């Protein structure tokens, strides 16, 4: 029978947490890392992707900016969604602006004008994901609608037929998992890598 | 297929999965808390810890064991963060600043996992693994142990013994959380969640810029983060980060993980009290509240309320394209109905009424189904209140599961339901009344009040999700929210274990024609009403000033 002295429970607690730290804090994650590196090494290391010459340019899971040094969008590439954190891998997150925020409303209006002008489409054709920042700041995807309004501009810049660009968009599009989970999206980095690879 | 139809099919798949799993898992958990046999590995643990697994503890001793684990846990986690630079695998991170380290230590030990810091720029891998993830296991196990003690209080008669806290905590981990976490880790790694020990690499992007690609043992932490209804993300963006939530199906799997134990515990309860219908009635109440909540959230989000949302043409600010609206609504609902607080969408950018649903879910006390262990013990206290209300109506001494609910039992139950609202409302009032509190708001007007209210609701109820716009990594918020989390966790635990002690001391009152049956729809309806009325009336004024004012303006 345990003694009613409170100190005894504290000593047991210290020892229990030391055991937990070794087993759950070191043993468990290391064992899981070992298993992961065997069953799915590429995914466990972050689904890295590289160019045709083998240079690693990022992860197919992480969105990145296709912009020049001044932040201007590069017209030969499909553009990602806006990122509240400038696609910084050390500072993931969203804007956290509320649904009635005047600042957000202004930003959305400016983005809509800019995206419409950049792609040469009416403002009404610009979908919501093109003018809003994602939750992670690293969203790898855009909606098929946002990809669609970019096809003409990219093919014009690259001097290739729209049909060929459209084929690559289709190849980079992921439907709903099992047909009903989530939403369809186009992986922008995969798409742009394919553009460089297939269409120069 | 339309987006809405696909969205409801996702819910259907989730419901079927939970329905299939809750029976075997609930029965297994009942065995975990009743089996007389110890596993060999567990005996080794008891020897290392220096406790006698055969001893049956009186309720004050049981309580002291549970509290000792928590107090030592806070100290150890605080220390680890403060000295991380001296340890291996620190990834070059500086020691965590004291008020932030206190807040985080309390946060993870209380199963809240509120995060004032950004994981990828604050915590090295060792603190993530050996500090934070360990508490993900232990805090969930403490919740389960307290639940086991309360259920034994109903089952046992004429004794002052409630079981052994060390055995309950150990078995919760060895027989439930750890095996499930291993399976969940493997599934998530196959789904693309990262699991490595790299400190991350800087790559040159396709456009010639630079991007940091982080590394870390993410999947193993993600698994227990959801299973233990903890919610503290490896990265700042939590499960919205593509390395934590790479695809839609993985995100749906995470919703399943955070609901699976809480929704099977009513079955465990029914098994342990020897009447499965009692568990079924509780499950019915939880499922009803969850269904209402999810429906409201999905509808409000689809209607895209808010001037900026309307201008954008949809509620996509703070949302990931691959998840889409319905799955984001489902995750936001599930994470606030449990005590998880993980997110796959930014709650601050939810529509005004959608944000209110998330807030209200937590205000319900997280009982539908609530956190691991804590959800069901909260619901059982509310059941005691519901039986008492029914007793008042017919003028009989109320009884629940053969236990009379007298003055002392009702005092403890009443204190329980008053504790969290007091913490939340006083905390919010202090923050709004001080310059340090007001300084943290990102948005102004009613939405700013909602940010502060959300923070204290989340901390007081040990949820941990946030309206991320609030700058909470300040001395004021780290301290105040740390206090709210500690009080919101440990005051209820003290009351529940004391209540369990009182109940166990009683004999069993035989069922008579006048006993109010607590396994019928009438009781389930009454309990639902009690949950909604108690909470609704407490919080209605502040909800009217915050999200309602914003949503209806």
XYZ file of C-alpha atoms in Angstrom:
753
model
C 0.000 0.000 0.000
C 1.426 3.386 -0.945
C 2.482 5.689 1.800
C 0.497 8.899 2.080
C 3.712 10.945 1.958
C 3.394 13.267 -1.040
C 7.124 13.170 -1.758
C 6.864 9.562 -2.773
C 4.520 10.329 -5.641
C 6.863 13.069 -6.880
C 9.841 10.702 -6.929
C 7.772 8.150 -8.836
C 6.693 10.875 -11.256
C 10.292 11.880 -11.975
C 11.249 8.272 -12.637
C 8.124 7.701 -14.766
C 8.882 10.696 -16.947
C 12.486 9.635 -17.414
C 11.276 6.225 -18.601
C 8.720 7.911 -20.864
C 11.364 10.223 -22.303
C 13.619 7.316 -23.217
C 10.899 5.052 -24.615
C 8.460 7.536 -26.163
C 10.781 10.468 -26.745
C 13.769 8.673 -28.221
C 12.941 5.022 -28.936
C 9.586 5.591 -30.630
C 10.573 8.401 -33.039
C 13.881 6.735 -33.936
C 12.176 3.404 -34.635
C 9.544 5.174 -36.715
C 12.247 7.034 -38.630
C 13.975 3.733 -39.351
C 10.764 2.154 -40.621
C 9.849 5.229 -42.664
C 13.264 5.326 -44.322
C 12.765 1.718 -45.416
C 9.140 1.740 -46.574
C 8.984 5.207 -48.154
C 12.409 6.876 -48.216
C 11.530 9.541 -50.774
C 8.339 10.659 -49.012
C 9.979 10.480 -45.580
C 12.689 12.837 -46.801
C 10.208 15.403 -48.111
C 9.296 14.362 -51.672
C 12.157 16.347 -53.193
C 12.044 17.084 -56.924
C 14.819 18.025 -59.298
C 15.335 19.422 -62.777
C 16.384 17.298 -65.766
C 20.070 17.742 -64.807
C 19.453 16.490 -61.283
C 19.524 19.745 -59.339
C 17.098 19.660 -56.404
C 14.771 22.657 -56.733
C 12.334 22.011 -53.881
C 9.619 19.621 -52.769
C 6.599 18.651 -54.809
C 4.618 19.209 -51.599
C 5.800 22.760 -50.963
C 4.610 25.687 -53.016
C 7.214 28.219 -54.129
C 7.237 31.613 -55.758
C 7.775 31.825 -59.511
C 8.840 35.427 -59.340
C 11.988 37.417 -60.131
C 14.260 39.043 -57.570
C 11.879 42.016 -57.300
C 8.871 39.803 -56.659
C 7.366 40.296 -60.134
C 5.697 37.169 -61.549
C 7.621 35.369 -64.320
C 5.248 35.075 -67.292
C 6.744 31.814 -68.633
C 5.683 29.989 -65.446
C 2.339 29.130 -63.908
C 1.897 31.202 -60.765
C 1.217 29.858 -57.273
C -1.415 31.279 -54.947
C -0.448 34.321 -52.885
C 1.555 33.410 -49.778
C 1.273 35.344 -46.522
C 4.810 34.274 -45.634
C 6.464 34.654 -49.037
C 6.877 30.838 -49.349
C 9.352 30.881 -46.435
C 10.050 27.331 -45.244
C 10.997 28.686 -41.812
C 7.763 30.642 -41.272
C 4.715 28.729 -42.450
C 1.317 30.275 -41.825
C -1.562 32.335 -43.176
C -2.492 35.996 -43.063
C -4.960 35.486 -40.196
C -6.975 38.403 -41.528
C -10.651 38.186 -40.615
C -13.504 37.827 -43.094
C -14.480 41.498 -42.711
C -10.963 42.896 -42.612
C -10.666 46.092 -44.676
C -7.006 45.284 -45.253
C -7.922 41.875 -46.670
C -10.638 43.393 -48.876
C -8.156 45.919 -50.319
C -5.544 43.213 -50.901
C -8.075 40.953 -52.629
C -9.192 43.785 -54.930
C -5.587 44.644 -55.864
C -4.701 41.000 -56.499
C -7.780 40.547 -58.676
C -6.822 43.511 -60.867
C -3.196 42.364 -61.086
C -4.001 38.726 -61.895
C -6.579 39.720 -64.526
C -4.146 42.117 -66.224
C -1.211 39.677 -66.054
C -3.212 36.923 -67.727
C -5.271 39.129 -70.002
C -8.632 37.880 -68.718
C -11.702 39.693 -67.346
C -11.634 40.243 -63.568
C -14.774 38.125 -63.231
C -12.827 35.074 -64.471
C -10.264 35.235 -61.647
C -11.048 32.437 -59.150
C -10.983 32.874 -55.355
C -7.784 30.896 -54.768
C -5.849 33.312 -57.018
C -6.616 36.281 -54.762
C -6.405 34.689 -51.297
C -3.420 33.555 -49.242
C -3.311 29.889 -48.221
C -3.306 28.479 -44.672
C 0.290 27.288 -44.791
C 1.878 29.917 -47.009
C 3.276 26.866 -48.819
C 0.209 25.638 -50.696
C 1.589 23.564 -53.585
C -1.707 23.658 -55.454
C -3.931 25.962 -57.423
C -7.468 25.258 -58.572
C -7.942 23.959 -62.121
C -9.789 27.231 -62.788
C -6.737 29.300 -61.874
C -4.536 27.088 -64.055
C -6.979 27.479 -66.941
C -6.709 31.284 -67.057
C -2.901 31.015 -67.145
C -2.611 28.616 -70.100
C -2.848 31.249 -72.879
C -0.234 33.499 -71.277
C 2.280 30.684 -70.686
C 1.939 29.230 -74.181
C 2.315 32.706 -75.712
C 5.478 33.348 -73.677
C 6.973 30.000 -74.621
C 5.777 30.084 -78.225
C 4.111 26.677 -78.028
C 0.550 25.620 -78.867
C -1.987 25.954 -76.032
C -2.990 22.316 -76.480
C 0.473 21.136 -75.432
C 0.438 23.296 -72.316
C -3.045 22.088 -71.541
C -1.837 18.475 -71.728
C 0.823 19.193 -69.140
C -1.742 20.917 -66.904
C -3.905 17.820 -67.091
C -0.934 15.627 -66.185
C -0.154 17.794 -63.129
C -3.773 17.796 -61.952
C -4.757 15.606 -59.009
C -8.466 14.804 -58.716
C -10.290 14.228 -55.463
C -8.796 11.254 -53.577
C -11.076 8.220 -54.158
C -13.227 10.576 -56.187
C -14.686 12.465 -53.231
C -12.031 13.427 -50.662
C -10.686 16.971 -50.773
C -10.678 19.126 -53.892
C -8.970 18.877 -57.303
C -5.731 20.836 -57.615
C -2.817 21.435 -59.952
C 0.680 21.023 -58.453
C 2.373 24.185 -59.718
C 6.012 23.147 -59.218
C 5.463 19.792 -60.943
C 3.731 21.609 -63.788
C 6.483 24.188 -64.236
C 9.176 21.492 -64.111
C 7.316 19.604 -66.833
C 7.080 22.792 -68.900
C 10.847 23.316 -68.747
C 11.502 19.654 -69.463
C 9.042 19.102 -72.311
C 8.705 22.499 -73.941
C 12.058 24.130 -73.247
C -19.567 15.288 -58.647
C -20.431 18.572 -56.967
C -18.178 19.797 -54.192
C -20.966 19.669 -51.620
C -21.940 16.081 -52.465
C -18.307 15.009 -52.297
C -18.065 16.786 -48.955
C -20.929 14.813 -47.434
C -19.530 11.564 -48.843
C -16.330 12.306 -46.902
C -18.399 12.671 -43.759
C -20.193 9.415 -44.595
C -16.898 7.549 -44.943
C -15.705 8.988 -41.637
C -18.905 7.992 -39.829
C -18.753 4.444 -41.201
C -15.100 4.119 -40.149
C -15.830 5.376 -36.641
C -18.885 3.117 -36.351
C -16.863 0.071 -37.361
C -13.927 0.791 -35.070
C -15.672 2.069 -31.936
C -16.933 -1.353 -30.810
C -13.669 -3.317 -30.805
C -11.667 -0.321 -29.629
C -14.158 0.555 -26.883
C -14.254 -3.058 -25.669
C -10.466 -3.265 -25.759
C -10.121 -0.065 -23.725
C -12.506 -1.475 -21.115
C -10.214 -4.494 -20.836
C -7.195 -2.186 -20.505
C -8.732 -0.721 -17.342
C -10.109 -3.953 -15.865
C -7.668 -6.732 -16.745
C -5.820 -8.081 -13.692
C -2.798 -9.242 -15.724
C 0.271 -7.065 -16.236
C 2.386 -7.364 -19.358
C 6.055 -8.172 -18.887
C 7.119 -4.808 -20.346
C 4.758 -3.050 -17.971
C 6.254 -4.850 -14.979
C 9.643 -3.508 -16.054
C 8.182 -0.005 -16.126
C 6.663 -0.372 -12.645
C 10.010 -1.576 -11.306
C 11.849 1.339 -12.929
C 9.297 3.809 -11.582
C 9.335 2.175 -8.158
C 5.606 1.599 -7.688
C 3.594 -1.426 -6.673
C 1.066 -2.076 -9.448
C -1.010 -4.204 -7.109
C -1.846 -1.402 -4.717
C -5.327 0.071 -4.871
C -5.173 3.827 -4.220
C -7.569 5.953 -2.150
C -8.833 8.945 -4.124
C -6.433 11.516 -2.600
C -3.461 9.288 -3.428
C -4.767 8.634 -6.939
C -5.124 12.379 -7.389
C -1.634 13.094 -6.064
C -0.117 10.585 -8.500
C -1.877 12.207 -11.442
C -0.916 15.705 -10.344
C 2.680 14.685 -9.602
C 3.129 13.422 -13.168
C 1.803 16.732 -14.440
C 3.855 19.007 -12.192
C 7.072 17.137 -12.887
C 6.138 17.121 -16.570
C 5.902 20.914 -16.619
C 9.276 21.307 -14.883
C 11.030 18.818 -17.137
C 9.624 20.306 -20.334
C 10.486 23.822 -19.194
C 14.042 22.732 -18.464
C 14.452 20.960 -21.808
C 13.455 24.083 -23.719
C 15.734 26.315 -21.677
C 18.848 24.174 -22.261
C 18.165 22.908 -25.778
C 21.345 24.537 -27.092
C 23.479 22.237 -24.921
C 21.817 19.044 -26.173
C 22.213 17.119 -29.429
C 19.787 17.586 -32.345
C 19.124 21.212 -31.409
C 19.263 22.336 -35.061
C 20.976 25.505 -33.955
C 17.941 26.774 -32.057
C 18.497 29.196 -29.191
C 17.117 28.484 -25.695
C 13.394 29.256 -25.583
C 12.618 32.527 -23.821
C 11.289 31.952 -20.216
C 7.671 33.122 -20.530
C 7.281 31.234 -23.808
C 8.896 28.104 -22.323
C 6.503 28.230 -19.338
C 3.526 28.667 -21.624
C 4.571 25.792 -23.873
C 5.377 23.467 -20.956
C 1.956 24.024 -19.382
C 0.336 23.856 -22.788
C 1.627 20.388 -23.653
C 1.242 18.906 -20.167
C -2.397 20.026 -19.967
C -3.183 18.441 -23.344
C -3.906 21.924 -24.694
C -1.025 22.364 -27.113
C -1.629 26.053 -27.524
C 1.397 27.283 -29.437
C 2.673 30.805 -28.930
C 5.789 29.890 -30.898
C 6.475 28.785 -34.466
C 7.823 25.211 -34.328
C 10.147 25.390 -37.311
C 12.030 28.405 -35.929
C 11.923 27.675 -32.166
C 12.173 23.992 -31.297
C 15.038 21.668 -32.202
C 14.249 18.058 -33.033
C 15.204 16.801 -29.570
C 12.738 19.076 -27.770
C 10.052 18.123 -30.309
C 10.658 14.392 -29.743
C 11.799 13.996 -26.161
C 9.840 16.915 -24.767
C 6.701 17.758 -26.698
C 5.835 14.335 -28.132
C 6.360 12.633 -24.761
C 3.772 14.926 -23.209
C 1.460 14.192 -26.134
C 1.404 10.610 -24.871
C 1.468 11.305 -21.144
C -1.163 14.057 -21.070
C -3.576 11.872 -23.045
C -2.863 8.970 -20.689
C -3.589 11.197 -17.678
C -6.973 12.081 -19.213
C -7.756 8.391 -19.669
C -6.653 7.587 -16.112
C -8.944 10.238 -14.628
C -11.813 8.857 -16.698
C -11.062 5.328 -15.484
C -11.159 6.563 -11.882
C -14.525 8.263 -12.387
C -16.082 5.207 -14.024
C -14.796 3.025 -11.176
C -16.475 5.469 -8.830
C -19.800 4.536 -10.415
C -19.000 0.811 -10.522
C -17.538 0.218 -7.065
C -19.485 0.124 -3.836
C -18.583 0.909 -0.272
C -14.857 1.377 -0.897
C -12.424 4.248 -0.693
C -10.226 2.777 -3.469
C -10.191 3.929 -7.101
C -7.489 1.781 -8.705
C -3.857 2.568 -9.383
C -3.020 5.736 -11.328
C 0.418 4.450 -12.362
C -1.118 1.322 -13.853
C -3.839 3.297 -15.641
C -1.347 5.776 -17.120
C 1.130 3.068 -18.136
C -1.474 0.820 -19.734
C -3.096 3.730 -21.580
C 0.224 4.146 -23.320
C 1.422 0.553 -23.740
C -1.928 -0.963 -24.720
C -3.676 1.872 -26.499
C -1.810 5.012 -27.529
C 1.568 3.594 -28.553
C 0.306 0.698 -30.724
C -2.208 2.973 -32.459
C 0.443 5.664 -32.960
C 2.799 3.187 -34.643
C 0.100 2.163 -37.129
C -0.923 5.782 -37.738
C 2.697 6.836 -38.335
C 3.179 4.167 -40.983
C -0.047 5.150 -42.771
C 0.910 8.825 -42.753
C 4.445 8.195 -44.015
C 2.941 6.256 -46.922
C 0.730 9.294 -47.489
C 3.725 11.636 -47.770
C 4.228 12.996 -44.237
C 7.952 13.472 -43.634
C 9.876 11.414 -41.067
C 13.617 12.040 -40.890
C 16.236 13.587 -38.643
C 17.583 16.145 -41.108
C 17.879 19.703 -39.973
C 16.528 20.891 -43.327
C 18.188 22.129 -46.502
C 18.259 25.374 -48.446
C 17.527 24.842 -52.120
C 17.598 27.146 -55.119
C 14.082 27.290 -56.493
C 13.111 26.944 -60.135
C 12.861 30.718 -60.437
C 16.309 31.170 -58.923
C 15.204 32.183 -55.438
C 16.014 30.355 -52.226
C 13.740 28.172 -50.107
C 14.283 26.281 -46.872
C 12.944 22.719 -46.991
C 12.528 21.650 -43.368
C 13.112 18.171 -41.974
C 12.172 16.375 -38.794
C 10.444 13.387 -37.189
C 7.049 14.771 -38.185
C 4.886 11.692 -38.823
C 5.623 10.061 -35.449
C 4.626 13.297 -33.710
C 1.633 13.914 -35.968
C 0.252 10.460 -35.115
C 0.129 10.960 -31.353
C -0.817 14.611 -31.786
C -4.123 13.524 -33.341
C -4.676 10.280 -31.401
C -4.097 11.965 -28.060
C -6.266 14.964 -29.061
C -3.220 17.146 -28.398
C -2.964 19.269 -31.516
C 0.463 20.867 -31.228
C 1.922 21.009 -34.713
C 5.532 20.362 -35.644
C 5.258 23.438 -37.862
C 3.574 26.774 -37.306
C 0.926 26.043 -39.947
C 0.089 22.788 -38.133
C -1.789 20.185 -40.218
C -2.244 22.739 -43.005
C 1.519 22.503 -43.629
C 2.058 20.224 -46.629
C 4.642 18.214 -44.654
C 2.031 17.476 -41.964
C -1.016 17.267 -44.208
C 0.285 16.419 -47.693
C -2.961 15.212 -49.255
C -6.680 15.373 -48.664
C -6.993 11.729 -47.663
C -4.239 12.102 -45.090
C -6.092 15.083 -43.652
C -9.327 13.074 -43.471
C -7.371 10.228 -41.829
C -6.169 12.744 -39.237
C -9.775 13.749 -38.508
C -10.504 10.047 -37.977
C -7.526 9.697 -35.623
C -8.551 12.594 -33.429
C -12.127 11.310 -33.126
C -11.520 7.581 -32.844
C -10.659 7.217 -29.148
C -13.147 9.822 -27.820
C -16.006 8.247 -29.802
C -15.167 4.711 -28.592
C -14.956 5.642 -24.913
C -18.757 5.657 -24.365
C -18.638 1.986 -25.341
C -15.848 1.493 -22.783
C -18.004 3.246 -20.188
C -21.028 1.052 -20.989
C -18.877 -2.080 -20.726
C -17.367 -1.064 -17.398
C -20.704 -0.180 -15.779
C -22.175 -3.402 -17.130
C -24.892 -1.791 -19.246
C -23.936 -0.966 -22.823
C -27.136 1.035 -23.288
C -25.796 3.641 -20.850
C -22.810 4.152 -23.113
C -25.057 4.242 -26.155
C -27.149 7.061 -24.688
C -24.011 9.144 -24.070
C -22.723 8.357 -27.558
C -26.065 9.472 -28.983
C -25.785 12.846 -27.261
C -22.221 13.327 -28.506
C -23.153 12.349 -32.055
C -26.202 14.626 -32.082
C -24.228 17.660 -30.954
C -21.427 16.876 -33.410
C -23.863 16.518 -36.308
C -25.552 19.847 -35.571
C -22.190 21.539 -35.242
C -20.750 20.126 -38.460
C -23.874 21.011 -40.429
C -23.826 24.608 -39.211
C -20.100 25.000 -39.858
C -20.355 23.578 -43.390
C -23.349 25.761 -44.280
C -21.849 28.958 -42.834
C -18.540 28.378 -44.612
C -20.220 27.617 -47.934
C -22.255 30.826 -47.665
C -18.926 32.695 -47.484
C -20.000 35.440 -45.080
C -17.876 38.548 -44.621
C -17.152 41.487 -46.921
C -13.629 40.356 -47.857
C -14.774 36.757 -48.363
C -17.549 37.890 -50.714
C -15.117 40.028 -52.656
C -12.744 37.074 -53.092
C -15.612 34.890 -54.282
C -15.221 32.188 -51.622
C -13.861 31.437 -48.146
C -10.399 30.530 -49.409
C -8.343 32.952 -47.325
C -6.402 30.735 -44.931
C -7.541 27.567 -46.696
C -5.556 25.015 -48.712
C -6.729 24.229 -52.254
C -6.116 20.465 -51.986
C -8.415 20.163 -48.951
C -11.259 22.327 -50.276
C -14.134 23.819 -48.305
C -15.974 20.768 -46.917
C -12.854 19.002 -45.589
C -11.637 22.261 -44.030
C -15.012 22.700 -42.302
C -14.913 19.073 -41.134
C -11.436 19.443 -39.674
C -12.268 22.747 -37.972
C -15.367 21.189 -36.416
C -13.647 17.988 -35.277
C -10.650 19.743 -33.792
C -12.791 22.084 -31.667
C -15.331 19.413 -30.652
C -12.415 17.418 -29.265
C -9.691 19.093 -27.261
C -7.296 18.792 -30.167
C -6.727 22.232 -31.584
C -4.805 21.037 -34.639
C -5.876 22.932 -37.741
C -5.883 22.387 -41.493
C -7.406 25.817 -42.121
C -6.746 29.153 -40.386
C -9.569 29.733 -37.897
C -9.049 33.498 -37.736
C -10.075 33.655 -41.389
C -13.181 31.470 -41.012
C -16.414 33.274 -41.874
C -17.886 35.163 -38.882
C -20.528 32.534 -38.103
C -18.215 29.641 -38.957
C -15.723 31.021 -36.455
C -18.520 31.257 -33.911
C -19.321 27.553 -34.353
C -15.660 26.692 -33.644
C -15.781 28.909 -30.570
C -19.083 27.463 -29.378
C -17.784 23.903 -29.826
C -15.049 24.625 -27.308
C -17.431 26.479 -24.996
C -19.569 23.332 -24.803
C -16.690 22.122 -22.659
C -15.477 19.801 -25.395
C -17.806 16.951 -24.566
C -19.004 15.998 -28.043
C -16.921 13.831 -28.027
C -14.186 15.891 -26.333
C -10.594 15.090 -25.609
C -9.213 11.636 -24.863
C -10.680 10.817 -21.448
C -11.462 14.426 -20.597
C -14.398 14.583 -23.019
C -16.218 11.665 -21.441
C -15.520 12.650 -17.845
C -16.856 16.111 -18.686
C -19.951 14.586 -20.262
C -20.511 12.298 -17.258
C -20.428 15.307 -14.927
C -23.019 16.963 -17.168
C -25.045 13.739 -17.023
C -24.997 14.041 -13.237
C -26.321 17.598 -13.591
C -29.009 16.425 -16.033
C -30.171 13.698 -13.660
C -30.270 16.255 -10.862
C -32.433 18.580 -12.978
C -34.794 15.687 -13.726
C -34.905 14.887 -10.006
C -35.895 18.456 -9.207
C -38.779 18.237 -11.677
C -40.336 15.193 -10.037
C -39.209 15.913 -6.479
C -37.086 12.786 -5.959
C -33.543 12.354 -4.731
C -31.738 11.982 -8.043
C -29.605 8.932 -8.728
C -27.346 7.974 -11.644
C -26.195 4.404 -12.216
C -27.368 3.462 -8.752
C -25.531 6.278 -6.994
C -27.438 8.904 -5.058
C -26.562 12.450 -5.999
C -26.658 14.317 -2.737
C -25.396 17.695 -1.672
C -21.685 16.862 -1.771
C -21.840 15.201 -5.187
C -23.803 18.108 -6.633
C -21.432 20.647 -5.112
C -18.516 19.024 -6.916
C -20.448 18.749 -10.189
C -21.588 22.379 -9.974
C -18.075 23.618 -9.281
C -16.922 21.610 -12.285
C -19.316 23.287 -14.714
C -18.559 26.739 -13.293
C -14.765 26.444 -13.451
C -14.078 26.811 -17.156
C -16.583 29.609 -17.895
C -15.120 31.567 -14.988
C -11.585 31.184 -16.321
C -12.631 32.096 -19.866
C -14.777 35.113 -19.043
C -12.530 36.577 -16.350
C -9.474 36.040 -18.536
C -11.115 37.731 -21.524
C -12.302 40.623 -19.370
C -8.820 41.183 -17.936
C -7.241 41.084 -21.385
C -9.762 43.512 -22.874
C -9.371 45.765 -19.827
C -5.604 46.085 -20.057
C -3.394 47.742 -22.636
C -1.126 44.673 -22.774
C -4.138 42.534 -23.663
C -5.536 44.868 -26.290
C -2.121 45.276 -27.920
C -2.210 41.688 -29.170
C -5.262 42.020 -31.441
C -4.606 41.956 -35.204
C -8.144 42.720 -36.353
C -10.239 45.514 -34.811
C -13.921 45.757 -33.850
C -15.947 42.662 -32.902
C -13.433 40.409 -34.664
C -10.691 41.659 -32.334
C -12.810 40.760 -29.290
C -13.409 37.346 -30.831
C -9.639 36.823 -31.171
C -9.158 37.389 -27.436
C -12.258 35.411 -26.449
C -11.136 32.564 -28.685
C -7.704 32.496 -27.049
C -9.062 32.219 -23.501
C -11.778 29.758 -24.550
C -9.151 27.625 -26.234
C -6.778 27.785 -23.249
C -9.437 27.315 -20.549
C -10.892 24.307 -22.351
C -7.445 22.909 -23.172
C -8.132 23.015 -26.908
C -5.135 24.854 -28.278
C -6.429 26.095 -31.612
C -6.131 29.828 -32.130
C -7.372 32.791 -34.011
C -3.776 33.128 -35.149
C -3.947 36.890 -35.656
C -3.633 37.436 -31.928
C 0.013 38.155 -31.089
C 0.091 35.786 -28.144
C 3.839 35.341 -27.754
C 4.067 38.218 -25.276
C 4.755 38.087 -21.558
C 1.131 39.001 -20.821
C -0.498 36.329 -22.985
C 2.108 33.645 -22.273
C 1.528 34.099 -18.550
C -2.245 34.618 -18.576
C -2.989 31.828 -21.029
C -0.574 29.541 -19.186
C -2.575 30.129 -16.018
C -5.853 29.591 -17.855
C -4.612 26.279 -19.230
C -3.322 25.042 -15.866
C -6.494 26.000 -13.972
C -8.731 24.745 -16.789
C -7.069 21.343 -16.641
C -6.281 20.686 -12.999
C -9.242 22.207 -11.132
C -11.668 19.955 -13.050
C -9.388 16.937 -12.509
C -9.355 17.535 -8.744
C -13.152 17.826 -8.734
C -13.662 14.709 -10.871
C -11.368 12.499 -8.801
C -12.976 13.791 -5.596
C -16.407 13.054 -7.075
C -15.203 9.570 -8.019
C -14.094 9.044 -4.412
C -17.511 10.082 -3.046
C -19.354 7.846 -5.491
C -17.202 4.792 -4.735
C -17.908 5.136 -1.013
C -21.652 4.726 -1.601
C -23.497 1.467 -1.890
C -25.779 0.847 -4.834
C -29.353 2.097 -4.708
C -31.613 -0.526 -6.258
C -33.577 0.449 -9.369
C -37.241 1.050 -8.615
C -40.261 2.098 -10.648
C -39.447 5.681 -9.718
C -35.855 5.612 -11.004
C -35.288 7.900 -13.983
C -33.962 5.626 -16.758
C -30.711 7.042 -18.122
C -30.415 4.848 -21.200
C -33.504 6.127 -23.022
C -33.920 8.885 -25.631
C -35.724 11.039 -23.042
C -32.569 11.229 -20.950
C -30.388 11.765 -24.006
C -32.623 14.661 -25.007
C -32.505 16.142 -21.530
C -28.713 15.832 -21.413
C -28.394 17.520 -24.806
C -30.582 20.351 -23.572
C -28.561 20.719 -20.361
C -25.302 20.924 -22.323
C -26.701 23.591 -24.639
C -28.559 25.617 -22.016
C -25.796 25.663 -19.416
C -23.262 26.745 -22.018
C -25.519 28.907 -24.111
C -26.708 31.037 -21.236
C -23.212 31.427 -19.824
C -21.602 32.627 -23.006
C -24.444 34.253 -24.939
C -23.642 37.851 -23.929
C -20.024 37.687 -25.025
C -20.898 35.804 -28.222
C -23.377 38.578 -29.017
C -20.652 41.206 -28.715
C -18.129 39.254 -30.787
C -18.959 36.863 -33.625
C -22.730 37.451 -33.657
C -22.258 41.220 -33.951
C -19.816 40.656 -36.797
C -21.844 37.984 -38.568
C -25.135 39.881 -38.460
C -23.800 43.332 -39.285
